[in-house]
Coordinates of C-alpha atoms in Angstrom, one line a residue:
Chain A
M986 CA 10.7 -14.1 -22.4
E987 CA 14.2 -13.3 -23.4
E988 CA 13.4 -9.7 -22.7
T989 CA 12.1 -10.2 -19.1
K990 CA 15.3 -12.2 -18.2
E991 CA 17.3 -9.1 -18.7
L992 CA 15.2 -6.8 -16.5
R993 CA 16.5 -6.2 -13.0
Y994 CA 15.0 -4.5 -10.1
P995 CA 16.8 -2.8 -7.4
F996 CA 15.3 -4.4 -4.4
V997 CA 15.7 -2.9 -1.0
N998 CA 13.3 -5.1 1.2
A999 CA 10.1 -7.0 1.2
M1000 CA 7.7 -6.4 4.1
K1001 CA 5.3 -9.1 4.5
L1002 CA 2.1 -10.0 5.9
R1003 CA 0.6 -6.8 5.7
M1004 CA -3.2 -6.8 6.2
E1005 CA -5.2 -4.4 4.1
M1006 CA -2.9 -1.5 4.2
D1007 CA -1.4 -1.5 0.7
G1008 CA -4.4 -2.8 -1.2
A1009 CA -6.7 -5.6 -0.5
G1010 CA -6.3 -8.6 1.6
I1011 CA -2.8 -9.7 2.5
T1012 CA 0.0 -7.9 0.8
T1013 CA 3.7 -8.2 0.6
L1014 CA 5.1 -4.6 0.2
V1015 CA 8.4 -4.6 -2.0
G1016 CA 10.7 -1.8 -1.7
G1017 CA 12.9 -0.6 -4.4
M1018 CA 15.5 2.3 -5.0
G1019 CA 15.1 5.5 -6.7
C1020 CA 13.0 8.5 -6.5
P1021 CA 12.7 11.7 -8.7
L1022 CA 11.7 13.8 -5.7
D1023 CA 13.8 15.3 -2.6
C1024 CA 11.3 15.4 0.2
K1025 CA 12.5 17.0 3.1
W1026 CA 10.8 14.7 5.5
C1027 CA 11.2 11.4 3.5
I1028 CA 11.7 8.2 5.9
N1029 CA 13.2 6.3 3.0
S1030 CA 15.8 8.8 1.9
Y1031 CA 18.3 6.2 1.2
V1032 CA 16.4 5.2 -1.8
K1033 CA 17.3 8.6 -3.5
K1034 CA 21.1 7.8 -3.6
K1035 CA 22.8 6.7 -6.4
M1036 CA 22.3 3.1 -7.5
H1037 CA 25.6 2.4 -8.5
D1038 CA 27.1 3.3 -5.2
E1039 CA 28.2 0.0 -3.8
Q1040 CA 27.7 0.8 -0.2
Q1041 CA 24.0 0.8 -0.6
N1042 CA 22.0 -2.0 1.0
F1043 CA 20.1 -3.1 -1.9
E1044 CA 20.6 -5.8 -4.7
W1045 CA 19.6 -6.0 -8.5
I1046 CA 17.5 -9.1 -8.8
T1047 CA 15.7 -10.5 -11.7
I1048 CA 11.9 -11.3 -12.1
D1049 CA 12.3 -14.8 -11.0
E1050 CA 14.6 -13.8 -8.2
L1051 CA 11.8 -11.5 -6.9
Y1052 CA 9.0 -14.2 -7.2
E1053 CA 11.3 -16.6 -4.9
K1054 CA 11.3 -13.8 -2.4
V1055 CA 7.7 -13.4 -2.1
K1056 CA 6.2 -16.8 -3.2
E1057 CA 5.8 -18.1 0.3
H1058 CA 2.7 -16.3 0.9
N1059 CA 0.9 -17.3 -2.1
L1060 CA -1.9 -18.9 -0.3
Y1061 CA -2.8 -16.0 1.7
F1062 CA -2.7 -13.8 -1.2
L1063 CA -5.1 -15.8 -3.1
A1064 CA -7.6 -16.4 -0.2
T1065 CA -7.7 -12.8 0.7
G1066 CA -7.6 -11.2 -2.9
G1067 CA -4.1 -9.7 -2.0
G1068 CA -0.8 -9.7 -3.6
I1069 CA 2.2 -7.6 -4.1
T1070 CA 2.5 -3.9 -3.5
F1071 CA 5.4 -2.2 -5.2
G1072 CA 6.7 0.9 -3.2
G1073 CA 10.0 2.5 -2.9
G1074 CA 11.1 5.3 -3.5
E1075 CA 9.2 5.7 -6.7
S1076 CA 7.8 2.2 -8.0
L1077 CA 6.9 3.6 -11.2
L1078 CA 10.8 4.2 -12.4
H1079 CA 10.6 0.4 -12.6
A1080 CA 7.5 0.2 -14.5
S1081 CA 9.1 -2.2 -17.1
F1082 CA 10.2 -4.6 -14.7
I1083 CA 6.6 -4.4 -12.8
A1084 CA 4.6 -5.0 -15.9
A1085 CA 7.1 -8.0 -16.8
F1086 CA 6.5 -9.4 -13.3
A1087 CA 3.0 -9.3 -13.4
R1088 CA 2.6 -10.6 -16.9
K1089 CA 4.9 -13.6 -16.1
Y1090 CA 3.3 -14.4 -12.6
N1091 CA -0.4 -14.0 -13.8
N1092 CA -1.6 -16.1 -11.1
G1093 CA -4.2 -14.7 -9.2
W1094 CA -2.2 -12.2 -7.4
K1095 CA -3.3 -8.7 -7.3
Y1096 CA -0.8 -6.1 -8.0
N1097 CA -0.5 -2.5 -6.3
I1098 CA 1.8 0.6 -6.5
E1099 CA 2.5 3.3 -4.4
T1100 CA 3.6 6.4 -6.3
S1101 CA 3.8 9.9 -6.4
L1102 CA 2.8 9.9 -10.1
N1103 CA 5.6 12.3 -10.9
V1104 CA 6.9 10.3 -13.5
P1105 CA 6.6 10.2 -17.4
K1106 CA 3.0 9.2 -18.3
T1107 CA 4.9 6.3 -20.3
M1108 CA 5.5 4.7 -17.2
L1109 CA 2.1 4.8 -15.9
E1110 CA 0.7 3.5 -19.3
E1111 CA 3.0 0.7 -19.2
V1112 CA 1.7 -0.7 -15.9
L1113 CA -1.9 0.1 -16.3
P1114 CA -3.2 -3.6 -17.5
F1115 CA -1.7 -5.0 -14.6
I1116 CA -2.4 -2.7 -11.4
N1117 CA -5.4 -3.4 -9.1
E1118 CA -4.9 -0.2 -6.9
Y1119 CA -2.9 2.9 -7.1
I1120 CA -1.9 4.5 -4.0
V1121 CA -0.8 8.1 -4.6
D1122 CA 0.8 10.3 -2.0
I1123 CA -0.2 13.5 -3.9
K1124 CA 1.9 15.8 -1.3
S1125 CA -0.2 19.0 -1.9
M1126 CA -2.1 20.2 -4.9
N1127 CA -0.7 23.6 -4.4
P1128 CA 2.4 23.9 -6.7
T1129 CA 4.1 26.4 -4.4
I1130 CA 4.3 23.9 -1.6
Y1131 CA 4.7 20.9 -3.8
Q1132 CA 7.8 22.6 -5.1
A1133 CA 9.3 23.8 -1.7
Y1134 CA 8.8 20.2 -0.4
T1135 CA 9.9 17.9 -3.0
G1136 CA 12.0 20.3 -5.0
M1137 CA 9.9 19.4 -8.3
N1138 CA 6.8 20.9 -9.9
N1139 CA 3.5 18.7 -9.9
E1140 CA 2.4 19.3 -13.3
Q1141 CA 3.2 15.8 -14.3
V1142 CA 1.4 14.7 -11.3
L1143 CA -1.9 16.3 -12.4
E1144 CA -1.4 15.1 -15.8
N1145 CA -1.0 11.4 -14.5
L1146 CA -3.8 11.7 -12.3
E1147 CA -6.2 12.9 -14.8
Y1148 CA -5.1 10.4 -17.3
L1149 CA -5.5 7.5 -14.4
L1150 CA -9.1 9.0 -13.8
K1151 CA -9.8 8.5 -17.4
R1152 CA -8.4 4.8 -17.8
V1153 CA -9.4 3.2 -14.5
S1154 CA -12.2 3.1 -12.0
P1155 CA -11.9 5.6 -9.2
D1156 CA -12.3 2.9 -6.8
K1157 CA -8.7 1.8 -7.6
I1158 CA -7.2 5.1 -6.9
R1159 CA -6.4 6.0 -3.3
V1160 CA -5.0 9.2 -2.8
K1161 CA -3.1 10.4 0.5
V1162 CA -3.0 13.8 1.2
P1163 CA -0.3 14.6 4.0
F1164 CA 0.0 17.3 6.6
I1165 CA 3.6 18.5 6.1
P1166 CA 5.2 20.0 9.0
E1167 CA 6.6 23.4 8.1
F1168 CA 5.2 23.4 4.6
N1169 CA 1.4 23.3 4.8
N1170 CA -1.5 23.3 7.0
E1171 CA -5.2 21.9 7.5
S1172 CA -6.6 24.9 5.4
D1173 CA -4.0 23.5 2.5
Q1174 CA -4.9 20.0 2.9
K1175 CA -8.5 20.9 2.7
E1176 CA -8.1 22.9 -0.6
S1177 CA -6.2 19.8 -1.9
V1178 CA -9.0 17.6 -1.2
G1179 CA -11.6 20.0 -2.6
I1180 CA -9.7 19.8 -5.8
L1181 CA -9.1 16.1 -5.7
K1182 CA -13.0 15.6 -5.2
Q1183 CA -13.6 17.8 -7.9
M1184 CA -11.3 15.8 -10.1
G1185 CA -13.4 12.7 -9.4
I1186 CA -11.1 11.3 -6.6
E1187 CA -13.3 9.1 -4.5
R1188 CA -10.9 7.6 -1.9
I1189 CA -8.8 10.3 -0.1
E1190 CA -6.9 10.0 2.9
L1191 CA -5.4 12.6 5.5
F1192 CA -2.3 11.7 7.3
S1193 CA 0.6 13.4 8.7
Y1194 CA 4.4 13.4 7.8
I1195 CA 6.8 13.1 10.8
K1196 CA 9.4 15.8 11.2
Chain B
M1156 CA -2.5 -5.2 13.5
R1157 CA 0.3 -6.5 15.4
G1158 CA 1.8 -9.6 16.7
K1159 CA -0.6 -11.8 18.4
E1160 CA -3.7 -10.1 16.6
K1161 CA -2.2 -10.9 13.3
C1162 CA -1.1 -14.3 14.3
K1163 CA -4.7 -15.0 15.3
A1164 CA -5.9 -13.6 11.9
L1165 CA -3.8 -15.7 9.9
K1166 CA -4.5 -18.7 12.0
K1167 CA -8.2 -18.1 11.4
L1168 CA -7.5 -18.1 7.6
R1169 CA -5.4 -21.1 7.5
K1170 CA -8.3 -22.7 9.3
Q1171 CA -10.9 -21.8 6.9
I1172 CA -8.7 -22.8 4.0
A1173 CA -8.6 -26.2 5.5
E1174 CA -12.4 -26.4 6.2
E1175 CA -13.3 -25.2 2.8
N1176 CA -10.8 -28.1 1.4
V1177 CA -11.7 -30.9 3.8
I1178 CA -8.3 -30.7 4.9
A1179 CA -7.4 -32.0 8.6
Y1180 CA -6.1 -29.0 10.5
A1181 CA -5.9 -29.0 14.1
V1182 CA -5.2 -25.7 15.8
S1183 CA -2.6 -26.1 18.5
E1184 CA -1.3 -23.8 21.2
C1185 CA 1.5 -21.7 20.2
T1186 CA 4.6 -22.3 22.0
F1187 CA 6.8 -19.8 20.3
Q1188 CA 9.1 -18.0 22.8
G1189 CA 10.3 -15.0 21.0
E1190 CA 8.5 -11.8 20.3
C1191 CA 5.5 -12.5 18.0
K1192 CA 5.6 -10.9 15.0
G1193 CA 2.4 -12.3 13.5
T1194 CA 4.1 -15.5 12.1
C1195 CA 6.5 -17.9 13.3
P1196 CA 8.2 -21.1 12.0
K1197 CA 5.2 -23.2 13.3
C1198 CA 2.9 -20.8 11.7
E1199 CA 4.9 -20.9 8.3
A1200 CA 5.0 -24.8 8.7
E1201 CA 1.4 -24.9 8.9
L1202 CA 1.0 -22.7 5.7
R1203 CA 3.3 -25.3 4.0
Y1204 CA 1.2 -28.1 5.1
L1205 CA -1.8 -26.7 3.7
E1206 CA -0.1 -25.8 0.3
R1207 CA 1.0 -29.7 0.3
E1208 CA -2.5 -31.0 0.8
L1209 CA -4.0 -28.5 -1.6
E1210 CA -1.4 -29.5 -4.3
V1211 CA -2.6 -33.3 -3.6
R1212 CA -6.1 -32.2 -4.2
R1213 CA -5.1 -30.4 -7.4
T1214 CA -3.5 -33.5 -8.6
M1215 CA -6.2 -35.5 -7.7
G1216 CA -8.6 -33.4 -10.0
K1217 CA -10.2 -32.1 -7.1
T1218 CA -11.6 -28.4 -6.7
V1219 CA -9.6 -26.3 -4.5
A1220 CA -11.3 -23.3 -2.9
L1221 CA -9.4 -20.4 -1.8
V1222 CA -10.9 -17.5 -3.3
G1223 CA -13.0 -15.2 -1.1
L1224 CA -12.0 -16.9 2.0
G1225 CA -10.1 -13.9 3.6
V1226 CA -13.3 -11.5 3.0
G1227 CA -13.7 -9.6 6.3
L1228 CA -9.9 -10.0 7.0
S1229 CA -10.0 -7.0 9.2
T1230 CA -12.6 -8.5 11.6
M1231 CA -11.2 -11.7 12.2
T1232 CA -9.6 -10.5 15.3
T1233 CA -11.2 -8.0 18.0
G1234 CA -9.6 -4.6 18.6
C1235 CA -8.7 -4.1 15.1
L1236 CA -10.2 -1.0 13.9
A1237 CA -11.4 -0.9 10.2
V1238 CA -12.4 2.0 8.4
D1239 CA -14.2 1.9 4.9
I1240 CA -12.5 4.7 3.2
A1241 CA -14.6 4.8 0.2
E1242 CA -18.1 4.3 1.6
N1243 CA -20.1 6.3 4.3
V1244 CA -16.8 6.9 6.7
V1245 CA -18.9 9.2 9.0
D1246 CA -21.4 6.8 9.8
R1247 CA -19.2 4.0 10.3
V1248 CA -16.7 5.7 12.5
S1249 CA -19.4 6.4 14.9
A1250 CA -18.6 2.7 16.0
F1251 CA -15.1 3.7 16.6
G1252 CA -13.2 1.5 18.8
A1253 CA -15.4 -1.5 18.0
S1254 CA -14.7 -4.0 15.3
I1255 CA -17.8 -3.9 13.6
L1256 CA -16.7 -2.3 10.8
D1257 CA -17.0 -5.3 8.3
G1258 CA -15.8 -5.6 4.8
T1259 CA -13.7 -2.5 5.1
V1260 CA -10.0 -1.5 4.9
A1261 CA -7.9 -1.9 8.2
D1262 CA -4.6 -0.4 8.8
P1263 CA -2.7 -2.1 11.6
E1264 CA -0.2 0.6 12.0
L1265 CA -3.0 3.1 12.6
E1266 CA -5.1 1.3 15.5
G1267 CA -7.3 3.6 17.3
D1268 CA -5.9 6.7 15.3
V1269 CA -8.7 7.2 13.0
R1270 CA -11.0 10.1 13.1
V1271 CA -13.5 11.8 11.0
V1272 CA -12.1 15.3 10.0
D1273 CA -14.2 18.1 11.4
P1274 CA -14.0 21.0 9.0
D1275 CA -14.9 23.4 11.5
D1276 CA -12.5 22.4 14.2
D1277 CA -9.1 24.1 13.3
K1278 CA -7.6 23.8 16.9
N1279 CA -4.9 22.0 15.2
S1280 CA -4.2 24.0 12.3
T1281 CA -0.7 25.4 11.8
E1282 CA 0.2 28.7 10.9
D1283 CA 3.4 27.8 9.2
G1284 CA 2.0 26.7 6.0
I1285 CA 3.5 27.9 2.8
E1286 CA 1.3 30.5 1.0
G1287 CA 0.8 30.1 -2.6
E1288 CA -2.1 29.6 -5.1
V1289 CA -3.6 26.3 -5.3
Q1290 CA -3.1 24.8 -8.5
N1291 CA -6.3 24.1 -10.3
P1292 CA -6.4 22.9 -13.9
G1293 CA -9.9 23.9 -14.6
Y1294 CA -11.2 22.8 -11.3
S1295 CA -12.6 25.2 -8.3
S1296 CA -11.0 24.8 -5.0
E1297 CA -13.7 26.9 -3.5
E1298 CA -16.8 25.2 -4.5
D1299 CA -16.1 21.7 -2.7
T1300 CA -13.4 22.6 0.0
S1301 CA -15.8 22.4 2.6
D1302 CA -17.2 19.0 1.8
W1303 CA -14.9 16.6 3.7
E1304 CA -17.5 13.9 3.8
G1305 CA -15.8 10.5 3.0
V1306 CA -12.4 11.8 3.8
I1307 CA -10.7 10.5 6.7
E1308 CA -7.5 11.5 8.6
L1309 CA -5.2 8.8 9.6
E1310 CA -3.1 10.3 12.3
G1311 CA 0.5 9.1 12.7
D1312 CA 0.9 7.7 9.6
V1313 CA 3.9 8.2 7.4
A1314 CA 4.5 7.3 3.8
V1315 CA 5.9 3.6 4.4
P1316 CA 4.8 2.4 7.8
E1317 CA 7.7 0.5 9.9
T1318 CA 8.3 -2.9 9.3
D1319 CA 6.4 -5.0 12.1
T1320 CA 6.8 -8.4 10.3
E1321 CA 9.4 -10.6 9.1
E1322 CA 11.5 -8.8 6.7
D1323 CA 13.6 -10.0 3.7
G1324 CA 16.1 -7.4 3.1
E1325 CA 19.1 -9.7 3.0
S1326 CA 21.2 -9.7 0.0

C-alpha cells in the first residue's frame, strides 16, 4: 500500500451522474491531464499543456483524494452496475494510478476507460485486470488521415487493439469512428468500419467532431 | 438525458432501492428553484438517507439488495432515446423516438440524434477527405465495408460531452 500512497493523478474534473454514456449504468467521468496526440479539433486541448505549468486548472491528487471526490454516488453505482470512467486527455497515461485505484477500491464499482490506445502496450496491460469497458476513439484506420489529424502514426493503436481483442471479450470494447471535418469523409469512415469489423470489433459508433 | 428527466430517473431508482430494502421513502414534490441539473441538495439528502438506512440494515446483519436495480435505467423516463449498440440496431431503431428500447445504451447528450447509417446515401459525404491508403494489417477493407449492420451514427457527438450536471472541478 505504500506504493499507492505515492501515486498522484492530475485531476481536472469529475462529471457526475452520467447515465449509460461512458459505460454501463450511472458513471462519473473523471478527467485527467495529458495526451500524446495533437488533434486539431480537440475540445479538451488544455490537457495537452505541460503539467508543470502552474497556471493550469488541475490538481495532483492521491488515490484516496480521488475516492473522496467520487464516492458520493456509490449507491447509484452499485444499483446500476456503474462506476468510474477515466477520460482525459489520454487516460492510459495514468495506468498505474487507475490500476491502483481499482485495486484499492474493489468495492463493486465498474471501471471504464476512454482512450485513443496510442500508448505503450505496457500501460494497457497494467489496467487490463480492472477495466470493464474500453471506449476507444480510433480517429481513422487510414494512417495518412490519422497522422495528419493527430500528428502521430497509428501503428501502436492497431497493435493495442489487436492485443485487446485477444485478451477481453468484444462486448467490452466500444470503438468510436469519427467524421473529422477537413480530414476525412463518409467513405473513409466506412473503410475504417469495415476493417474494424474484420478485426472482430462488434461495437462500433459513428459520430462527428465539431470544428 | 438532462435536468428533470435525469432527476426523475434517479428518483425512481431511489424508490426502487427503498422498496427492495423495506425502507420508508416518501417521494415528495421537488421545490428546487434553480435550474434542475438532475440532482439538487434535496435529492442528495435523500440519497444520504438511504445510505444511512442501508448501513443500519448491514449492521443488523440484514441482507441489502442493490445489485441489478438499475437495469433498464435508460427507460426510466419517457422521451429518452435508447439504442443498443451491440445488438440488432436496425430493427430497434425502427422505433426511433419511442422509449421502448429496453435494456440498452442511452446517450442523454444525443437525444433524437441517432440514426441508422445508410451505405447508399452519400448525400452528406464530403469531398475534402485526405487521400491515402487504408492501413490494413492483414484485413481486407473491401470485403466488408458495405456491411454497416450494427453500426450507428451519433450525430452531434464530440469526444467528451459537455458537462450537464454538477461538476467537481474545484481545486
